[in-house]
Short mmCIF file of C-alpha atoms in Angstrom, two decimals:
data_model
loop_
_atom_site.label_atom_id
_atom_site.label_comp_id
_atom_site.label_asym_id
_atom_site.label_seq_id
_atom_site.Cartn_x
_atom_site.Cartn_y
_atom_site.Cartn_z
CA MET A 1 12.35 -8.60 22.98
CA SER A 2 9.81 -10.83 21.29
CA ALA A 3 7.63 -9.69 18.45
CA VAL A 4 4.52 -10.16 20.55
CA ASN A 5 5.82 -7.76 23.13
CA ASP A 6 6.65 -5.26 20.39
CA ARG A 7 3.12 -5.43 19.12
CA THR A 8 1.36 -5.16 22.43
CA THR A 9 3.54 -2.24 23.46
CA LEU A 10 2.92 -0.23 20.32
CA LEU A 11 -0.71 -1.01 19.82
CA GLY A 12 -2.02 -0.76 23.34
CA PRO A 13 -5.29 1.05 24.00
CA ALA A 14 -3.63 4.48 24.25
CA GLY A 15 -1.71 3.96 21.02
CA ARG A 16 -4.82 2.88 19.16
CA ILE A 17 -6.83 5.84 20.37
CA ALA A 18 -4.03 8.19 19.33
CA MET A 19 -3.77 6.51 15.94
CA PHE A 20 -7.46 6.78 15.12
CA ALA A 21 -7.53 10.33 16.52
CA VAL A 22 -4.86 11.30 13.98
CA LEU A 23 -6.93 9.71 11.21
CA ALA A 24 -10.04 11.61 12.36
CA LEU A 25 -8.03 14.81 12.35
CA LEU A 26 -6.80 14.08 8.83
CA LEU A 27 -10.37 13.38 7.78
CA LEU A 28 -11.55 16.79 8.94
CA ILE A 29 -8.66 19.18 8.61
CA VAL A 30 -8.01 18.90 4.86
CA PRO A 31 -11.62 19.61 3.73
CA VAL A 32 -11.96 22.41 6.29
CA LEU A 33 -8.71 24.13 5.32
CA ASN A 34 -9.50 23.82 1.62
CA LEU A 35 -13.22 24.57 1.42
CA TRP A 36 -13.95 26.81 4.39
CA VAL A 37 -10.75 28.82 4.92
CA PRO A 38 -10.56 31.78 2.49
CA PRO A 39 -7.87 31.54 -0.21
CA GLY A 40 -6.14 34.67 1.09
CA SER A 41 -5.57 33.15 4.53
CA ALA A 42 -2.23 31.64 5.53
CA LEU A 43 -4.14 28.54 6.70
CA HIS A 44 -5.82 27.92 3.34
CA LEU A 45 -4.89 24.61 1.74
CA PRO A 46 -4.44 25.05 -2.04
CA ASP A 47 -6.46 22.90 -4.41
CA HIS A 48 -3.45 21.04 -5.79
CA ALA A 49 -2.48 19.87 -2.28
CA VAL A 50 -5.71 17.88 -1.77
CA PRO A 51 -5.05 15.13 -4.38
CA LEU A 52 -1.38 15.15 -3.36
CA ILE A 53 -2.27 14.34 0.25
CA GLY A 54 -4.86 11.86 -1.00
CA LYS A 55 -2.10 10.14 -2.97
CA TYR A 56 -0.02 9.89 0.18
CA VAL A 57 -2.97 8.30 2.00
CA CYS A 58 -3.23 5.68 -0.77
CA TYR A 59 0.48 4.99 -0.42
CA ALA A 60 -0.04 4.63 3.34
CA LEU A 61 -2.69 1.95 2.74
CA LEU A 62 -0.33 0.23 0.30
CA ALA A 63 2.48 0.26 2.87
CA LEU A 64 0.11 -1.14 5.49
CA SER A 65 -0.81 -4.00 3.17
CA LEU A 66 2.86 -4.95 2.85
CA ASP A 67 3.48 -4.66 6.58
CA LEU A 68 0.58 -7.02 7.22
CA VAL A 69 2.32 -9.81 5.31
CA TRP A 70 5.97 -8.83 5.90
CA GLY A 71 5.81 -7.61 9.48
CA LEU A 72 3.49 -10.29 10.83
CA ALA A 73 4.22 -13.31 8.63
CA GLY A 74 7.79 -12.51 7.57
CA VAL A 75 6.95 -12.73 3.85
CA LEU A 76 8.90 -9.99 2.11
CA SER A 77 7.09 -9.28 -1.14
CA LEU A 78 8.87 -7.23 -3.77
CA GLY A 79 5.86 -7.47 -6.05
CA HIS A 80 3.16 -5.58 -4.20
CA GLY A 81 3.33 -2.87 -6.84
CA ALA A 82 1.66 -5.39 -9.18
CA PHE A 83 -1.39 -5.76 -6.91
CA PHE A 84 -1.57 -1.98 -6.54
CA ALA A 85 -1.44 -1.52 -10.32
CA LEU A 86 -4.08 -4.21 -10.99
CA GLY A 87 -6.52 -2.45 -8.67
CA GLY A 88 -5.67 0.80 -10.42
CA TYR A 89 -6.27 -0.68 -13.86
CA ALA A 90 -9.65 -2.06 -12.76
CA MET A 91 -10.70 1.42 -11.67
CA GLY A 92 -9.13 2.95 -14.80
CA MET A 93 -11.19 0.65 -17.04
CA TYR A 94 -14.36 1.82 -15.32
CA LEU A 95 -13.34 5.46 -15.71
CA MET A 96 -12.55 4.92 -19.40
CA ARG A 97 -15.99 3.42 -20.00
CA GLN A 98 -17.56 6.48 -18.41
CA ILE A 99 -16.02 8.74 -21.09
CA GLY A 100 -18.42 7.40 -23.73
CA ASP A 101 -18.66 9.60 -26.83
CA ARG A 102 -16.80 12.46 -25.15
CA GLY A 103 -13.45 11.04 -26.28
CA VAL A 104 -11.31 12.47 -29.08
CA TYR A 105 -12.85 10.12 -31.67
CA GLY A 106 -16.38 10.31 -30.29
CA ASN A 107 -16.85 6.53 -30.23
CA PRO A 108 -19.44 5.64 -27.57
CA ASP A 109 -18.29 2.01 -27.27
CA LEU A 110 -14.51 1.99 -27.63
CA PRO A 111 -11.87 3.95 -25.71
CA ASP A 112 -9.78 6.32 -27.83
CA PHE A 113 -6.69 4.11 -27.86
CA MET A 114 -8.70 1.18 -29.26
CA VAL A 115 -10.12 3.37 -32.03
CA PHE A 116 -6.60 4.57 -32.82
CA LEU A 117 -5.30 0.98 -32.96
CA ASN A 118 -8.26 -0.15 -35.14
CA TRP A 119 -9.80 -2.51 -32.62
CA PRO A 120 -13.09 -3.72 -34.16
CA GLU A 121 -14.93 -4.21 -30.88
CA LEU A 122 -14.56 -4.11 -27.13
CA PRO A 123 -12.59 -7.14 -25.79
CA TRP A 124 -14.50 -9.59 -23.60
CA TYR A 125 -12.46 -8.67 -20.50
CA TRP A 126 -13.67 -5.08 -20.74
CA GLN A 127 -17.30 -6.19 -20.48
CA GLY A 128 -19.03 -5.16 -17.27
CA PHE A 129 -16.66 -2.32 -16.46
CA ASP A 130 -19.32 0.23 -17.35
CA GLN A 131 -20.95 -0.74 -14.04
CA PHE A 132 -19.38 0.66 -10.87
CA PRO A 133 -20.28 -2.31 -8.59
CA PHE A 134 -18.63 -4.72 -11.04
CA ALA A 135 -15.51 -2.53 -11.25
CA LEU A 136 -15.43 -2.29 -7.45
CA LEU A 137 -15.59 -6.07 -7.22
CA MET A 138 -12.75 -6.48 -9.71
CA VAL A 139 -10.62 -3.96 -7.80
CA ALA A 140 -10.30 -6.55 -5.04
CA LEU A 141 -10.79 -9.77 -7.04
CA ALA A 142 -8.15 -9.22 -9.74
CA PRO A 143 -5.20 -8.80 -7.36
CA GLY A 144 -6.74 -11.30 -4.93
CA ILE A 145 -6.96 -14.10 -7.52
CA LEU A 146 -3.43 -13.43 -8.77
CA ALA A 147 -2.10 -13.45 -5.19
CA PHE A 148 -3.97 -16.65 -4.34
CA VAL A 149 -2.61 -18.54 -7.36
CA PHE A 150 0.92 -17.20 -6.85
CA GLY A 151 0.85 -17.89 -3.11
CA TRP A 152 -0.61 -21.37 -3.55
CA PHE A 153 2.28 -22.52 -5.69
CA ALA A 154 4.97 -20.60 -3.80
CA PHE A 155 3.94 -21.44 -0.22
CA ARG A 156 3.03 -25.02 -1.10
CA SER A 157 6.54 -25.43 -2.50
CA ARG A 158 7.88 -23.89 0.72
CA ILE A 159 9.63 -21.07 -1.10
CA THR A 160 10.61 -18.50 1.49
CA GLY A 161 13.06 -15.70 2.17
CA VAL A 162 15.00 -14.07 -0.59
CA TYR A 163 13.81 -16.64 -3.15
CA LEU A 164 10.20 -15.60 -2.65
CA SER A 165 11.19 -11.94 -2.89
CA ILE A 166 12.95 -12.53 -6.20
CA ILE A 167 10.04 -14.52 -7.63
CA SER A 168 7.54 -11.84 -6.61
CA GLN A 169 9.70 -9.24 -8.32
CA ALA A 170 9.87 -11.38 -11.45
CA MET A 171 6.05 -11.53 -11.40
CA THR A 172 5.62 -7.76 -11.38
CA TYR A 173 8.32 -7.34 -14.05
CA ALA A 174 6.56 -9.84 -16.32
CA LEU A 175 3.27 -8.01 -15.84
CA MET A 176 4.96 -4.70 -16.66
CA LEU A 177 6.26 -6.10 -19.94
CA ALA A 178 2.83 -7.56 -20.78
CA PHE A 179 0.96 -4.33 -20.08
CA PHE A 180 3.40 -2.41 -22.27
CA ARG A 181 2.10 -4.35 -25.28
CA ASN A 182 -0.58 -2.59 -27.34
CA ASP A 183 -2.27 -5.88 -28.20
CA MET A 184 -3.05 -6.50 -24.50
CA GLY A 185 -5.84 -3.94 -24.74
CA PHE A 186 -4.80 -1.76 -21.81
CA GLY A 187 -3.46 1.27 -23.65
CA GLY A 188 0.13 0.06 -23.99
CA ASN A 189 2.83 2.50 -23.01
CA ASN A 190 0.39 5.39 -22.47
CA GLY A 191 -1.93 3.42 -20.21
CA LEU A 192 -5.37 4.74 -19.36
CA THR A 193 -5.97 8.46 -18.92
CA ASP A 194 -8.18 11.42 -19.87
CA PHE A 195 -10.77 10.42 -17.28
CA LYS A 196 -13.86 12.63 -17.08
CA ASP A 197 -16.01 11.66 -14.13
CA ILE A 198 -16.77 9.03 -11.52
CA LEU A 199 -20.33 8.07 -10.59
CA GLY A 200 -21.45 11.08 -12.62
CA TYR A 201 -19.33 13.58 -10.69
CA PRO A 202 -16.60 15.45 -12.62
CA LEU A 203 -13.14 14.48 -11.43
CA GLN A 204 -11.82 18.02 -11.75
CA ALA A 205 -14.44 19.42 -9.35
CA MET A 206 -13.03 20.24 -5.94
CA GLU A 207 -15.94 18.56 -4.18
CA THR A 208 -15.17 15.30 -6.04
CA ARG A 209 -11.51 15.48 -5.06
CA ILE A 210 -12.48 16.04 -1.45
CA GLY A 211 -14.81 13.05 -1.65
CA LEU A 212 -12.02 10.86 -3.03
CA TYR A 213 -9.70 12.06 -0.29
CA ILE A 214 -12.28 11.22 2.39
CA ALA A 215 -12.81 7.78 0.84
CA SER A 216 -9.03 7.20 0.94
CA VAL A 217 -8.77 8.12 4.63
CA LEU A 218 -11.74 5.91 5.48
CA ALA A 219 -10.15 3.03 3.56
CA LEU A 220 -6.91 3.52 5.47
CA GLY A 221 -8.82 3.51 8.76
CA ALA A 222 -10.66 0.34 7.79
CA GLY A 223 -7.38 -1.28 6.76
CA LEU A 224 -5.77 -0.42 10.09
CA TRP A 225 -8.77 -1.70 12.03
CA LEU A 226 -8.77 -4.97 10.10
CA SER A 227 -5.00 -5.39 10.49
CA ILE A 228 -5.20 -4.84 14.25
CA ARG A 229 -8.02 -7.35 14.56
CA ILE A 230 -5.91 -9.93 12.72
CA ALA A 231 -2.85 -9.16 14.86
CA ASP A 232 -4.89 -9.55 18.06
CA ALA A 233 -6.55 -12.80 16.97
CA PRO A 234 -5.00 -16.26 17.33
CA LEU A 235 -4.22 -15.99 13.63
CA GLY A 236 -1.93 -13.05 14.37
CA ARG A 237 0.01 -15.06 16.96
CA LEU A 238 0.28 -17.95 14.50
CA LEU A 239 1.62 -15.60 11.82
CA ILE A 240 4.28 -14.31 14.21
CA ALA A 241 5.19 -17.89 15.10
CA ILE A 242 5.51 -18.68 11.39
CA ARG A 243 7.69 -15.61 10.92
CA ASP A 244 10.02 -16.54 13.76
CA ALA A 245 10.14 -20.34 13.33
CA GLU A 246 8.08 -21.66 10.42
CA SER A 247 9.36 -25.23 10.62
CA ARG A 248 8.54 -25.43 14.32
CA ALA A 249 5.02 -24.09 13.74
CA ARG A 250 4.47 -26.67 11.01
CA PHE A 251 5.87 -29.45 13.23
CA LEU A 252 3.40 -28.50 15.97
CA GLY A 253 0.53 -29.13 13.57
CA HIS A 254 -0.47 -25.60 12.65
CA ARG A 255 -1.90 -24.95 9.19
CA VAL A 256 0.97 -22.84 7.96
CA LEU A 257 -0.04 -22.86 4.29
CA ALA A 258 -3.60 -21.70 4.99
CA ALA A 259 -2.47 -18.92 7.34
CA LYS A 260 0.14 -17.55 4.94
CA LEU A 261 -2.17 -17.84 1.95
CA PHE A 262 -4.98 -16.00 3.74
CA VAL A 263 -2.91 -13.03 4.88
CA TRP A 264 -1.05 -12.86 1.55
CA THR A 265 -4.29 -12.72 -0.47
CA LEU A 266 -5.88 -10.23 1.91
CA SER A 267 -2.79 -8.05 1.69
CA ALA A 268 -2.97 -8.08 -2.12
CA MET A 269 -6.63 -7.07 -2.04
CA MET A 270 -5.81 -4.15 0.26
CA ALA A 271 -3.10 -3.07 -2.17
CA GLY A 272 -5.65 -3.25 -5.00
CA VAL A 273 -8.06 -0.98 -3.12
CA ALA A 274 -5.21 1.51 -2.60
CA GLY A 275 -4.52 1.46 -6.34
CA ALA A 276 -8.19 2.01 -7.17
CA LEU A 277 -8.35 5.09 -4.94
CA TYR A 278 -5.03 6.35 -6.31
CA VAL A 279 -5.99 6.39 -10.02
CA PRO A 280 -8.87 8.91 -10.03
CA GLN A 281 -6.82 11.26 -7.86
CA VAL A 282 -3.74 11.30 -10.10
CA GLY A 283 -5.69 10.91 -13.38
CA ILE A 284 -3.62 8.15 -14.99
CA ILE A 285 -2.53 4.51 -14.72
CA ASN A 286 0.19 3.06 -16.95
CA PRO A 287 2.59 0.08 -16.92
CA SER A 288 5.26 2.01 -15.00
CA GLU A 289 3.24 1.26 -11.85
CA PHE A 290 4.36 -2.37 -12.27
CA SER A 291 7.99 -1.31 -12.15
CA PRO A 292 10.05 -3.47 -9.73
CA ALA A 293 11.60 -0.27 -8.34
CA ASN A 294 8.16 0.79 -7.09
CA SER A 295 7.79 -2.42 -5.10
CA ILE A 296 11.23 -1.95 -3.55
CA GLU A 297 10.26 1.57 -2.58
CA ILE A 298 7.20 0.22 -0.75
CA ALA A 299 9.49 -1.98 1.35
CA ILE A 300 11.57 1.10 2.18
CA TRP A 301 8.45 2.91 3.44
CA VAL A 302 7.71 0.02 5.79
CA ALA A 303 11.32 -0.22 6.99
CA VAL A 304 11.49 3.51 7.69
CA GLY A 305 8.23 3.54 9.64
CA GLY A 306 8.86 0.32 11.52
CA ARG A 307 8.22 -3.19 10.23
CA GLY A 308 5.67 -5.21 12.18
CA THR A 309 4.22 -2.23 14.02
CA LEU A 310 1.29 -1.66 11.61
CA ILE A 311 1.10 2.03 12.47
CA GLY A 312 4.71 2.53 11.36
CA ALA A 313 4.13 1.56 7.73
CA PRO A 314 1.66 4.39 6.95
CA LEU A 315 3.92 6.81 8.82
CA GLY A 316 6.90 5.68 6.73
CA ALA A 317 4.90 6.22 3.54
CA PHE A 318 4.12 9.79 4.59
CA ILE A 319 7.73 10.51 5.63
CA VAL A 320 9.39 9.14 2.51
CA ASN A 321 6.89 10.52 0.01
CA GLY A 322 6.77 13.90 1.72
CA ALA A 323 10.55 14.06 1.54
CA LYS A 324 10.41 12.87 -2.06
CA SER A 325 8.07 15.70 -3.08
CA TRP A 326 10.28 18.20 -1.31
CA PHE A 327 13.62 16.90 -2.58
CA THR A 328 12.49 16.37 -6.17
CA GLY A 329 11.50 20.03 -6.27
CA LEU A 330 14.89 21.21 -5.01
CA PHE A 331 17.33 18.48 -6.13
CA PRO A 332 15.55 16.29 -8.71
CA GLU A 333 18.75 14.62 -9.93
CA LEU A 334 19.84 13.64 -6.40
CA TRP A 335 16.60 12.17 -5.08
CA LEU A 336 17.35 8.54 -5.90
CA PHE A 337 20.71 8.80 -4.15
CA GLY A 338 18.93 10.33 -1.16
CA LEU A 339 16.42 7.47 -1.10
CA GLY A 340 19.22 4.90 -1.13
CA ALA A 341 21.07 6.76 1.62
CA LEU A 342 17.89 6.88 3.68
CA PHE A 343 17.44 3.11 3.44
CA VAL A 344 21.08 2.51 4.40
CA ALA A 345 20.83 4.93 7.33
CA VAL A 346 17.64 3.30 8.61
CA THR A 347 19.19 -0.16 8.29
CA LEU A 348 22.31 0.87 10.21
CA PHE A 349 20.95 3.26 12.84
CA LEU A 350 17.19 2.58 13.05
CA PRO A 351 16.80 -1.15 12.33
CA LYS A 352 13.35 -1.12 13.96
CA GLY A 353 12.24 2.02 12.13
CA VAL A 354 10.84 5.19 13.64
CA ILE A 355 8.01 3.60 15.60
CA GLY A 356 10.10 0.63 16.75
CA THR A 357 12.84 2.93 18.04
CA LEU A 358 10.34 5.15 19.87
CA ALA A 359 8.80 2.05 21.46
CA ASP A 360 12.22 0.90 22.66
CA LEU A 361 12.88 4.29 24.24
CA ARG A 362 9.50 4.19 25.93
CA LEU A 363 10.20 0.74 27.34
CA ARG A 364 13.56 1.82 28.72
CA ARG A 365 11.99 4.77 30.52
CA ALA A 366 9.17 2.66 31.91
CA ARG A 367 11.51 -0.07 33.14
CA PRO A 368 12.32 0.30 36.87
CA ALA A 369 15.92 1.12 37.77
CA PRO A 370 17.94 -1.90 38.99
CA VAL A 371 18.24 -2.18 42.77
CA VAL A 372 21.87 -2.13 43.97
CA GLU A 373 22.30 -3.79 47.31
CA LYS A 374 24.66 -2.08 49.67
CA LEU A 375 27.49 -4.41 50.75
CA GLU A 376 28.30 -4.89 54.42
CA PRO A 377 31.71 -3.46 55.47
CA GLU A 378 33.23 -6.90 56.04
CA HIS A 379 32.01 -8.07 52.59
CA ALA A 380 33.23 -4.90 50.94
CA GLY A 381 36.73 -5.41 52.41
CA ALA A 382 36.87 -9.08 51.51
#
């Protein structure tokens, strides 16, 4: 079955309506169960569950960003954790500037870690992060510029396949080592934390957490809508052609470099937005977010949900991270083995992921039964 048929089957009108209906339900049910259902009720959603679900939604947007470039264009990035972390650091820098003189050292101009490390003044690259619009711009621009430069050199050199995956992982590893350094001005090993408020609203207030959760769901919906529009456009068909036969697409005169560079950069910017929404909900960003293992885990989410289906990637993020929260509570020392076993099992038994397998079953049921012609007696005896 061709990739185009996969896509049209899974994202037909009924599938899209169901997908956005689920998002609308998510948008409503969490605030209602938390704010309006009494705490004594069995249906009440505890306060700690709201940022946890919000974190899963951010992971879903991150998985979608990888599926956009891996599922459609066949570019397997093992460095998307870097784009996620850069967006998170941009938001973390804004949140640190909002602390002002409420920090441990009471310095209105410098974050606590800079006072502790005897920084004389705020570095130039921290300028402007006291303004939310500037920080919001950098959330998308920082990962976007890095992705554009990386993609320009990599795609122009026609680096593909496992070589590109290894280089992207080397990129995120190098960034992790750089951000661990205290003289980089990003908090070193401890990262950025002790956030107080965002846009004047205290982060610990339940209403603020609900607002961040709603913003995360809306961002995921916007990401899905944008991804579907790209998949439906001629650009989407070109990306699938590049994925299946890049040399042939180039020989036919298509602008392969421009198409790959566009979707790669857009994917990085989506990952940055996911990181920016993630940081205020978990309250910290540190260099461990650049860890290569995190980027590999993102690829596992996409594989579990169904690569190239768009709706499968967010589902995979929910499945794997939900299982992770459950297993780490019961068997914390065995979780990594369970994650590896899950990836092996999906590779062997569900190579198309959950959504891809369900789509195959649906196609088999919808396919008419083969007509068996009854042989004439003389033919049957021949």
